[in-house]
Tab-separated table of C-alpha atoms and ligand atoms in Angstrom:
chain	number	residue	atom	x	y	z
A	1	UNK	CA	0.000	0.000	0.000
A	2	UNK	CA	2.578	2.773	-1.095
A	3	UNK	CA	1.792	5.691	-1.660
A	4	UNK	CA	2.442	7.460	-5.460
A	5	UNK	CA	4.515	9.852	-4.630
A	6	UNK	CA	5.580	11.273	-7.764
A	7	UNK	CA	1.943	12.322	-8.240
A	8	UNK	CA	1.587	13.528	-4.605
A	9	UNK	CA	4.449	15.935	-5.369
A	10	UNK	CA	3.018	17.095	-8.754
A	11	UNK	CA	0.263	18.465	-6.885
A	12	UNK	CA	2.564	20.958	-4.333
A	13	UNK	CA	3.594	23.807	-6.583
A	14	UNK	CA	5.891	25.012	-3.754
A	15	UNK	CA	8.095	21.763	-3.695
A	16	UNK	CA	9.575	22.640	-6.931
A	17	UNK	CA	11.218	26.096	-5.096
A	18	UNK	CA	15.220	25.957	-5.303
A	19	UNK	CA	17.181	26.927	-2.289
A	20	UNK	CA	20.552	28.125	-3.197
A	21	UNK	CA	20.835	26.402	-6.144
A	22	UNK	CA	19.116	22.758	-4.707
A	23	UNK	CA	15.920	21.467	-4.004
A	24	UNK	CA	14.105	22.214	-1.246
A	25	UNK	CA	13.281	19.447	1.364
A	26	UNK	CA	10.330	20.661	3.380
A	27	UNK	CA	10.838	18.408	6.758
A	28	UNK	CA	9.373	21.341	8.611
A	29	UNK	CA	5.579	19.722	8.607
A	30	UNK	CA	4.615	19.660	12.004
A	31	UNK	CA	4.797	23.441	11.946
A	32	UNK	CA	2.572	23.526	8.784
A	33	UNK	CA	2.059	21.712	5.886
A	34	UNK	CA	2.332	22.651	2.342
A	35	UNK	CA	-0.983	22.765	0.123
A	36	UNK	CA	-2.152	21.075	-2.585
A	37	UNK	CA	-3.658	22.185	-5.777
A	38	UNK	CA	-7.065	21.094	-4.773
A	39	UNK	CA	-7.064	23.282	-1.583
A	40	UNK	CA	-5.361	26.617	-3.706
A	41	UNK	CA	-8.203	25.951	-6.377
A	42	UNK	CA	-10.951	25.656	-3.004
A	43	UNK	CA	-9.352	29.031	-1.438
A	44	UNK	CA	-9.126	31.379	-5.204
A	45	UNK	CA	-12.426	29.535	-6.424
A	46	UNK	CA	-14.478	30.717	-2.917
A	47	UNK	CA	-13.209	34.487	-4.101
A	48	UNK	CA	-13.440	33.513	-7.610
A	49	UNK	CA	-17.310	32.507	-7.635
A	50	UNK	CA	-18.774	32.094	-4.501
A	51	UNK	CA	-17.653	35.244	-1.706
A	52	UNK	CA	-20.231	36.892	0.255
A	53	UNK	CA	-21.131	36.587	3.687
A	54	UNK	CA	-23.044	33.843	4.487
A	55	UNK	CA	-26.429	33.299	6.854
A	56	UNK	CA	-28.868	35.477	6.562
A	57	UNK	CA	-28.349	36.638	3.223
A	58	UNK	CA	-31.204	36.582	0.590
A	59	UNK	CA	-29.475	36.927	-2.692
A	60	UNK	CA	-28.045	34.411	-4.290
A	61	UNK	CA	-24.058	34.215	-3.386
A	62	UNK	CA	-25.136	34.636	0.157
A	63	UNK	CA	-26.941	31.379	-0.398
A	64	UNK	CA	-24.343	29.976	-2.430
A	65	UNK	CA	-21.381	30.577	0.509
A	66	UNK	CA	-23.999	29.688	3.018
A	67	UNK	CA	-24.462	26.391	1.473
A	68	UNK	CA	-21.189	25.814	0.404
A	69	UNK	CA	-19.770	26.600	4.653
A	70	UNK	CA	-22.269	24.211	5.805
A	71	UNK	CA	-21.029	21.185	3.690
A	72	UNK	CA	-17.633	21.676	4.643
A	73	UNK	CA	-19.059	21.115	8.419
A	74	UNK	CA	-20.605	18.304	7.013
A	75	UNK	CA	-17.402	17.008	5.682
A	76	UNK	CA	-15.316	17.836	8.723
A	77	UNK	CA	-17.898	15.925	10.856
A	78	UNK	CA	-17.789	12.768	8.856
A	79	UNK	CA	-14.026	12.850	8.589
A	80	UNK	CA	-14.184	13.421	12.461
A	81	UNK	CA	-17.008	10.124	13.337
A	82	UNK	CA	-19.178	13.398	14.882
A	83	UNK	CA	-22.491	12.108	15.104
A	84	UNK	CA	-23.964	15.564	13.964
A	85	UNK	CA	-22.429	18.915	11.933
A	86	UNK	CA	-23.903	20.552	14.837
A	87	UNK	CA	-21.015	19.141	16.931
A	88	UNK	CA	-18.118	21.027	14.951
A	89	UNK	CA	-17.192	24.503	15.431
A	90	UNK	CA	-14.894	26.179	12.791
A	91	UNK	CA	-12.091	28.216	14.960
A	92	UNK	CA	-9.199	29.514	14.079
A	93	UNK	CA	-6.756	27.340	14.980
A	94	UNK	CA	-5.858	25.068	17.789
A	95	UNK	CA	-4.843	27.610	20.026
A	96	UNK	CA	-7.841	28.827	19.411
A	97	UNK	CA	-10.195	26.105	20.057
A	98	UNK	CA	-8.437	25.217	23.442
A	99	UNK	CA	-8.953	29.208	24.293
A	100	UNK	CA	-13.164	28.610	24.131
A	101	UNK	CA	-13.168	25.299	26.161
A	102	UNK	CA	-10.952	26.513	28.992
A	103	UNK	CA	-13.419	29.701	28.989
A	104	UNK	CA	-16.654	27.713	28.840
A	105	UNK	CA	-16.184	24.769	31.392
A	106	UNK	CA	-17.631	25.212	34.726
A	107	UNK	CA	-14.586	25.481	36.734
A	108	UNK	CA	-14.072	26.569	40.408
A	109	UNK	CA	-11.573	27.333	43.185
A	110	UNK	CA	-9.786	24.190	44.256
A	111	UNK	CA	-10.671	21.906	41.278
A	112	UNK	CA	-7.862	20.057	39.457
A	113	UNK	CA	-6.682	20.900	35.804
A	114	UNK	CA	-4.293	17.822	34.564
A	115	UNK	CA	-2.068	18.733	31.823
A	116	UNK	CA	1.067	16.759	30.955
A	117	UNK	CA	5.188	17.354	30.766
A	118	UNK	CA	4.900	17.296	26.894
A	119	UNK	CA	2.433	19.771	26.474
A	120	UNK	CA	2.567	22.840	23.779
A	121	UNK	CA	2.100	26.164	24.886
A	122	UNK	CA	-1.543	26.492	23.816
A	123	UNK	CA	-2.574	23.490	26.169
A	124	UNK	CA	-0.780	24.696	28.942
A	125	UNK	CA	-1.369	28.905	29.257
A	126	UNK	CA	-5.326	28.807	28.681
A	127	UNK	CA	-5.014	26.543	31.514
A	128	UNK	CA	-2.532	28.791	33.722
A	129	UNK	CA	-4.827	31.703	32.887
A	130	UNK	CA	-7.761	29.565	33.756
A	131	UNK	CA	-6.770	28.728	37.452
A	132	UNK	CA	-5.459	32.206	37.965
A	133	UNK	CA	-9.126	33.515	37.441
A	134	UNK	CA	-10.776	30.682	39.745
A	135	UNK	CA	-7.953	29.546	42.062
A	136	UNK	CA	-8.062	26.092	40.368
A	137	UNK	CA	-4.752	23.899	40.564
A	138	UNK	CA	-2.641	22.857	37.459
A	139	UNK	CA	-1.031	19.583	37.935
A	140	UNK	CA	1.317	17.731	35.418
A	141	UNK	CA	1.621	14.599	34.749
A	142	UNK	CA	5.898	13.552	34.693
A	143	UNK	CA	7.208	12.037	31.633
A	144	UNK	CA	9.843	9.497	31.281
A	145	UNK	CA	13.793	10.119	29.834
A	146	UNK	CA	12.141	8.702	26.327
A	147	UNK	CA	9.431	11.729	26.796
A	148	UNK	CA	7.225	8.651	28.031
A	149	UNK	CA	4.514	9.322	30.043
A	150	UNK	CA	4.046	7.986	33.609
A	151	UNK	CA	0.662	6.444	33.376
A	152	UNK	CA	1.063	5.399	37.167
A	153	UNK	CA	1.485	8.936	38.376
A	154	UNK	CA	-1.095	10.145	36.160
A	155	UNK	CA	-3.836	7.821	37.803
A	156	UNK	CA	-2.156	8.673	41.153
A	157	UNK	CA	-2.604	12.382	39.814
A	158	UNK	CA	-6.642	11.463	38.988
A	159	UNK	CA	-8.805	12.303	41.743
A	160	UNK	CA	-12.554	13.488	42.476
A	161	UNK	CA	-10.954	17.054	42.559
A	162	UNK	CA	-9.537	16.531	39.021
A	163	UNK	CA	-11.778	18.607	36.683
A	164	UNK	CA	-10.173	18.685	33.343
A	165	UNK	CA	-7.273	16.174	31.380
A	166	UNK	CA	-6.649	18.746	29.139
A	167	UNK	CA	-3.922	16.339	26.587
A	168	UNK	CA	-1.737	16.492	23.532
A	169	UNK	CA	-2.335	13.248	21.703
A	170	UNK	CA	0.503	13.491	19.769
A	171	UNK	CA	4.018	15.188	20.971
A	172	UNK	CA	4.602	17.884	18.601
A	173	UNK	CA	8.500	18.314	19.916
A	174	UNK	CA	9.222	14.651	20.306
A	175	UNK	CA	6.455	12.447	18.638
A	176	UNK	CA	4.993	10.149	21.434
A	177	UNK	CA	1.598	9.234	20.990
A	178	UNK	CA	-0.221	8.737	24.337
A	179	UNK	CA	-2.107	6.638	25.070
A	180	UNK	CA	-5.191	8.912	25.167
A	181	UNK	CA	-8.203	6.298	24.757
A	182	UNK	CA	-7.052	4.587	28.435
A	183	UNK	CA	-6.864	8.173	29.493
A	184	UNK	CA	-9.706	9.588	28.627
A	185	UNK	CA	-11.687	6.743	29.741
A	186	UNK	CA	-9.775	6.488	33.394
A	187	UNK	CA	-10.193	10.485	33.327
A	188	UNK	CA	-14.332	9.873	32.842
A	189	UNK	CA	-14.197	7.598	36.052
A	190	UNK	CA	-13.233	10.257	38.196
A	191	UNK	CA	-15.980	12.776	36.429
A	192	UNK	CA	-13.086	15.036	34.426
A	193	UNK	CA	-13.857	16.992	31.555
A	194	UNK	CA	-11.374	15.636	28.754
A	195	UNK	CA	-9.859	18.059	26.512
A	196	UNK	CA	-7.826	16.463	23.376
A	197	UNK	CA	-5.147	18.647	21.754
A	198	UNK	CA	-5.442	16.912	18.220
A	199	UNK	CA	-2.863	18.998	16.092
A	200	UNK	CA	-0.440	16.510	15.669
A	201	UNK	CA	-2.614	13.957	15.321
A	202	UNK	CA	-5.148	14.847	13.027
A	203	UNK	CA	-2.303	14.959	9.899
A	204	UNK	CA	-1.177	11.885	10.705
A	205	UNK	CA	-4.337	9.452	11.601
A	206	UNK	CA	-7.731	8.215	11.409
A	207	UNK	CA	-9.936	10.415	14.214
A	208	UNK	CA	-13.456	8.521	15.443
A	209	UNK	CA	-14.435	10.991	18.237
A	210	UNK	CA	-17.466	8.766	19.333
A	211	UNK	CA	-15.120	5.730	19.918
A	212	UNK	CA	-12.515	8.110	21.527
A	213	UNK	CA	-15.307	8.862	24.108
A	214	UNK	CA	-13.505	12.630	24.901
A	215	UNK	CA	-15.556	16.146	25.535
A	216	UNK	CA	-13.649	18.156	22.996
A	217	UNK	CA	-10.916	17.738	20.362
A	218	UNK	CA	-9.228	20.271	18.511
A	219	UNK	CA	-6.939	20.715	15.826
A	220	UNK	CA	-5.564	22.978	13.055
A	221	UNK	CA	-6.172	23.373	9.411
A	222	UNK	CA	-2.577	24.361	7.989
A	223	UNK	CA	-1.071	21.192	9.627
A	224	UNK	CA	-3.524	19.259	7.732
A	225	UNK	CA	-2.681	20.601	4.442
A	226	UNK	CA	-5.156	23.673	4.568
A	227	UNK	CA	-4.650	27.361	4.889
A	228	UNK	CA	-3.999	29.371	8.297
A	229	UNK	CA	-6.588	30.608	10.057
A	230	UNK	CA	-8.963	28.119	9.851
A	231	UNK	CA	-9.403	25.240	13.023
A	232	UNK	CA	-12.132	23.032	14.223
A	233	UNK	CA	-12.978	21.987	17.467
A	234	UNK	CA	-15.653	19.018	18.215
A	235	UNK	CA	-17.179	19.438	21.305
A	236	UNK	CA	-19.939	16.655	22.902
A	237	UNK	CA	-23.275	18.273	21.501
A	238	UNK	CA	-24.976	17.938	25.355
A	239	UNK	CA	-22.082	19.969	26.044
A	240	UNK	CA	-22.431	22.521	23.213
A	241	UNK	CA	-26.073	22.660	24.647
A	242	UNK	CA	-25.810	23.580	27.731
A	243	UNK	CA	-22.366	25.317	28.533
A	244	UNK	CA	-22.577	29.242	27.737
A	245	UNK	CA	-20.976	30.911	25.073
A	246	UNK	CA	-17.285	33.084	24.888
A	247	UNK	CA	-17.555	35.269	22.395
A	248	UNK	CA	-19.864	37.955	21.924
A	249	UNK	CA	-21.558	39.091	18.721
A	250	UNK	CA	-23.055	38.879	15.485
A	251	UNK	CA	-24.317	34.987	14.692
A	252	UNK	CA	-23.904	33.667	18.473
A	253	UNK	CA	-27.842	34.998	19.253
A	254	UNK	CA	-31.136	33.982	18.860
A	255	UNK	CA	-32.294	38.015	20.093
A	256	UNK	CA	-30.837	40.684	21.538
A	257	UNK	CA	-32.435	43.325	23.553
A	258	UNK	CA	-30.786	45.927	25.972
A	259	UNK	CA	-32.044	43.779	29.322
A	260	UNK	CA	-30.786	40.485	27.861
A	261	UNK	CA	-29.586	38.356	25.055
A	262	UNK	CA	-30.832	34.586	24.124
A	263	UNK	CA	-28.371	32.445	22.527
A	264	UNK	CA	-28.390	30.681	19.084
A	265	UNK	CA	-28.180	27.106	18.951
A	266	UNK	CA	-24.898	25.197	18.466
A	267	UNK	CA	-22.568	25.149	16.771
A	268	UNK	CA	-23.359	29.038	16.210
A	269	UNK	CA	-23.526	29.745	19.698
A	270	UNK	CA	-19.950	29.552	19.027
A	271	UNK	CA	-18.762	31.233	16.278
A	272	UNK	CA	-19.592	35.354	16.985
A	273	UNK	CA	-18.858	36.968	13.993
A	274	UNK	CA	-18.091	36.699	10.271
A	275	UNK	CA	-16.035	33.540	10.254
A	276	UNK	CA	-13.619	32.107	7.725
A	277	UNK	CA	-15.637	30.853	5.147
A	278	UNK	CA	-13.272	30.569	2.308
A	279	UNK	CA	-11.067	28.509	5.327
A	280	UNK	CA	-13.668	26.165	5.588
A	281	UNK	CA	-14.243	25.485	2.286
A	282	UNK	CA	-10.904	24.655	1.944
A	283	UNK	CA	-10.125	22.501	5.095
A	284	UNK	CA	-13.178	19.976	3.671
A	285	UNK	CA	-11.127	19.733	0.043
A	286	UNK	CA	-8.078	18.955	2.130
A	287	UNK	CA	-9.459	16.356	4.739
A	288	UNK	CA	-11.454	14.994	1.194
A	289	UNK	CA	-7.738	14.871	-0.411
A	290	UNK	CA	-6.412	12.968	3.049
A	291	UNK	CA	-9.356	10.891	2.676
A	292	UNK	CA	-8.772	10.016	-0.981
A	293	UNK	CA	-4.359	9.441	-0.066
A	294	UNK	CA	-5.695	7.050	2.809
A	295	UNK	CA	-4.445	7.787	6.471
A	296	UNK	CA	-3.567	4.150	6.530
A	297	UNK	CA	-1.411	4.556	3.937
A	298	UNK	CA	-0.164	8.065	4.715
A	299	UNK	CA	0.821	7.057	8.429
A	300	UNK	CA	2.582	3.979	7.042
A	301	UNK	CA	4.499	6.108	4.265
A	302	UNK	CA	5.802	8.219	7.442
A	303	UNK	CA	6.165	5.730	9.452
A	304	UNK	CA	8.860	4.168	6.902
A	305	UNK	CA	10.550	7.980	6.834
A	306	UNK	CA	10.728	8.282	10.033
A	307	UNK	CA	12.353	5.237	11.195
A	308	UNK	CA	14.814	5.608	8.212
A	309	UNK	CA	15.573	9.045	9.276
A	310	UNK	CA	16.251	7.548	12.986
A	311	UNK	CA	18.983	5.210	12.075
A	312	UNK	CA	20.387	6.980	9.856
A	313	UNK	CA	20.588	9.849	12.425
A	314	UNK	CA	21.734	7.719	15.098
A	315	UNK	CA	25.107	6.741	13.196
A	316	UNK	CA	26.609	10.384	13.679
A	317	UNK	CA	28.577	11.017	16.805
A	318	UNK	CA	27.470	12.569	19.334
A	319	UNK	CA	23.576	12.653	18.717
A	320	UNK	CA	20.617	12.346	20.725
A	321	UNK	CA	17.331	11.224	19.420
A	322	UNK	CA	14.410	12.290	21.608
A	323	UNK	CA	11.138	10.391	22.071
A	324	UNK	CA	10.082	6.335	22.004
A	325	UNK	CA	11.107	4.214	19.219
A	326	UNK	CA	7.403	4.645	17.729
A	327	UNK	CA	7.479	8.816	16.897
A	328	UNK	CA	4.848	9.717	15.140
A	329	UNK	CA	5.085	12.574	12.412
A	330	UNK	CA	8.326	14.316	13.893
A	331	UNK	CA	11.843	13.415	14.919
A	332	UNK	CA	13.713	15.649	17.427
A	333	UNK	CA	17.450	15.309	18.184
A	334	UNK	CA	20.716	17.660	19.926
A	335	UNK	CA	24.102	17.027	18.630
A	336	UNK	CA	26.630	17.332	21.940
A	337	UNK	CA	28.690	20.455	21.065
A	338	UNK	CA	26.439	21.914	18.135
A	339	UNK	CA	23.921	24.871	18.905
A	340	UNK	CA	20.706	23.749	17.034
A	341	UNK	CA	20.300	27.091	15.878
A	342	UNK	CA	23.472	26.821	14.391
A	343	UNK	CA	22.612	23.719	12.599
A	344	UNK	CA	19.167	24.593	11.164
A	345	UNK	CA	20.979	27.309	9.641
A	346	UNK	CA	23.974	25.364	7.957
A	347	UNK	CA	21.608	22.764	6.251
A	348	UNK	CA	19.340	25.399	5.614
A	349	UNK	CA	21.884	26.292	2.985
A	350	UNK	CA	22.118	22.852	1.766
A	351	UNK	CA	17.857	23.236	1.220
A	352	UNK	CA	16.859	21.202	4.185
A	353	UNK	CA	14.106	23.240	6.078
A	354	UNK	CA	13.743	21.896	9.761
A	355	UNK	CA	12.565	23.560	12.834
A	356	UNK	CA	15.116	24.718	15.459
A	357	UNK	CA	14.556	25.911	19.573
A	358	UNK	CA	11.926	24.869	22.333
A	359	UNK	CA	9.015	23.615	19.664
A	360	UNK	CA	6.821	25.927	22.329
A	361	UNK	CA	7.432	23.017	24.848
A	362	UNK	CA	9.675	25.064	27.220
A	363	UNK	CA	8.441	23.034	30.571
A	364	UNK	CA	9.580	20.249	27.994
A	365	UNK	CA	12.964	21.446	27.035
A	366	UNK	CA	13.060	22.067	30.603
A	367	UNK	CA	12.708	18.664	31.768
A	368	UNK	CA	15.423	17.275	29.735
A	369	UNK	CA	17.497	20.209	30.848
A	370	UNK	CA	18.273	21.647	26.953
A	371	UNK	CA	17.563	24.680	25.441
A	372	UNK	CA	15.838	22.853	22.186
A	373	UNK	CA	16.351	20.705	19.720
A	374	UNK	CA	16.348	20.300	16.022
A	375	UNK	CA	13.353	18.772	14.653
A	376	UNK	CA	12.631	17.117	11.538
A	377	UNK	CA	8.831	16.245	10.454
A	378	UNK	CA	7.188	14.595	7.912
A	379	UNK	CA	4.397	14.701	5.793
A	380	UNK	CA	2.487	12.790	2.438
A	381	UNK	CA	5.126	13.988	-0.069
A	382	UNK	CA	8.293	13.088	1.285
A	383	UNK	CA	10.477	11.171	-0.097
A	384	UNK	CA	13.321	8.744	1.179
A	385	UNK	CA	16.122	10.390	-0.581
A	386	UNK	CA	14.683	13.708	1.471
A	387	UNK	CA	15.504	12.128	4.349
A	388	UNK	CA	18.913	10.921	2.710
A	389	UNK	CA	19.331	14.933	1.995
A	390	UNK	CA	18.634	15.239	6.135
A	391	UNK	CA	21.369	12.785	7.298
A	392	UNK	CA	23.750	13.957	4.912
A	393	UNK	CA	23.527	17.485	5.556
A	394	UNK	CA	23.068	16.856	8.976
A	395	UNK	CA	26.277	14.850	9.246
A	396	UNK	CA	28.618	17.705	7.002
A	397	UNK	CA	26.818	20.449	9.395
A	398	UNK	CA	27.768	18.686	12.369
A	399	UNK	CA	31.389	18.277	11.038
A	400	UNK	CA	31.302	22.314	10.264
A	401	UNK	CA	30.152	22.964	13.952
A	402	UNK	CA	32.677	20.653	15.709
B	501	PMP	N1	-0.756	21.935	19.895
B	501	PMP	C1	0.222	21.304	19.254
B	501	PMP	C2	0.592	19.912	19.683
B	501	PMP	C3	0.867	21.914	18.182
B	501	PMP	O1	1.839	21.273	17.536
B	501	PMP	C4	0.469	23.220	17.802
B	501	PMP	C5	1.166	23.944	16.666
B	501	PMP	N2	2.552	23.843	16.674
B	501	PMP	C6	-0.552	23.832	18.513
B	501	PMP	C7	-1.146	23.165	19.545
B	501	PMP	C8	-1.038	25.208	18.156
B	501	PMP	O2	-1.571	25.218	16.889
B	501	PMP	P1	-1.941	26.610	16.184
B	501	PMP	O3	-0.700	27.453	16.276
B	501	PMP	O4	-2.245	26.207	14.779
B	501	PMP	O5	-3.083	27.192	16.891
């Protein structure tokens, strides 16, 4: 079940750019993804044929936009197992998304928000801001030296205080994939909220939110090969129902009078304002072109890079993989007595784009004791000889540096 990559590539304009003279190899996916033609033709055909403002409208491209909007919901809820479009809220990102549920839930002085080591930023200040306006408690769950976490400690953690597991699935500086089903579910026991942090996941696997039995799940649209600005979170519809709106505005009410406001039904309730249409639009032609690849076949494609790209790595002196044997999507390493920085920027040169510094884990980088890393990450179109290109220019850097 491999994947045709020659024709995956033909369809990323930007993968033909030169860098100094060679081609570029884009391992720099977990930060964003590169788009396909299908989702450039979904973003300039929305402005092309279809752009107006949608609900409410009576003429005909209002219509047009409006209908167009609510069938990408409908296509992000059947990619997502969401029993109902009414359960997916277009955001604008991740960050985002985690913003609205840590302002919505019903949290109060004393109560328990788990987070873990390997948290990114966005799952961990909403959080810190949280419990600074209702004198909850953060708690993290330890991680291992493989950036493994503790599963005893967390259910030592888990108690009738705990309120929310707020939880990466995927580590987007090292690549461990939790365990989140056993969480969740142990997390449900003690009456928790569950919060999943889906942004490294969604690019990389299947997502059935009614088997993973969470609350809410977010992710982001340009890590899934759509544009910026553009997010969904899938929240539990009872949930939807009943917990009160963030944002304030245009869209989020049923009427509005001076002495009080009713609310609109979800997912509207949630989405004040004039919202990202033509991001919509093209998030459903990108999880349609997933869908057509095959996550099967996609995760097994970088699966096979991945584990290339570790032994290969591992043969140079001096380096340090980070994260279990079974990464998912990105590969993070330090070279003793090269400055990451230093080495993002030499093989740069050579046309390999990686990420360099704290991956916005900083409790992480923390942990191991390290500044950062370097981090390659994968995605549908690479190839192995890209990850050839990233050993060998990762080996002459590392010479350079010494
Ligand atoms: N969580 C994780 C695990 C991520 O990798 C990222 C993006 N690096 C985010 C959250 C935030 O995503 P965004 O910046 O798209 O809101």
């Amino acid at each position: 079940m491999s994947l045709d990559l020659a024709r995956i590539r033909a369809e990323f304009p930007i993968l033909a750019t030169e860098v100094n003279g060679r081609p570029l190899v884009y391992l720099d996916n977990a930060a964003t993804t590169q788009k396909p033609r299908r989702v450039l033709d979904a973003s300039r055909g929305y402005y092309e044929s279809l752009n107006a403002n949608i609900h409410r409208g009576t003429h005909h491209l209002a219509r047009a936009a409006t209908a167009a909007h609510e069938e990408a919901r409908v296509t992000v809820a059947r990619h997502l197992g969401a029993t109902s479009p009414d359960e997916v809220i277009f955001t604008a990102g991740t960050t985002d998304g985690l913003n609205l549920v840590a302002n919505i839930l019903p949290v109060h002085e004393g109560d328990e928000i788990l987070i873990s080591t390997l948290e990114h930023h966005s799952n961990i200040v909403p959080w810190q801001l949280l419990c600074e306006r209702t004198g909850a408690v953060l708690k993290v769950i330890p991680c291992d030296d493989a950036g493994v976490l503790d599963q005893e400690a967390f259910r030592q953690l888990l108690s009738e205080r705990t309120r929310v597991l707020a939880i990466g699935w995927v580590s987007n500086a090292f690549g461990t994939v939790h365990p989140i089903v056993e969480m969740i579910a142990a997390a449900r026991q003690v009456g928790a909220f569950t919060v999943i942090d889906a942004a490294q996941a969604a690019p990389h696997f299947a997502i059935d939110v009614a088997a993973l039995g969470a609350d809410f799940l977010a992710f982001s649209g340009h890590k899934t090969y759509a544009p910026t600005g553009i997010g969904v979170l899938w929240g539990r519809r009872e949930w939807l129902e009943s917990l009160p709106p963030w944002r304030g505005g245009g869209e989020m009410i049923k009427e509005v009078r001076f002495e009080g406001t009713t609310y609109n039904d979800p997912p509207f309730k949630y989405e004040a304002g004039t919202p990202n249409i033509e991001g919509a639009i093209a998030l459903a032609a990108a999880l349609e072109w997933i869908q057509e690849i095959g996550l099967e076949a996609l995760h097994a494609h970088e699966d096979d890079l991945i584990r290339r790209a570790a032994t290969q790595l591992s043969a140079i002196e001096g380096i340090r993989l980070f994260g279990p044997e079974d990464r998912c999507g990105a590969l993070s390493f330090a070279i003793h007595g090269v400055h990451h920085y230093d080495l993002g920027t030499l093989i740069d040169q050579m046309g390999v784009a990686v990420r360099t510094g704290h991956h916005c884990c900083q409790p992480l980088m923390a942990r191991f004791g390290i500044t950062g890393t370097t981090r390659a990450s994968f995605a549908a179109y690479n190839t192995e000889e890209e990850v050839d290109m990233l050993a060998e220019s990762v080996l002459k850097a590392a010479r350079m540096l010494r």
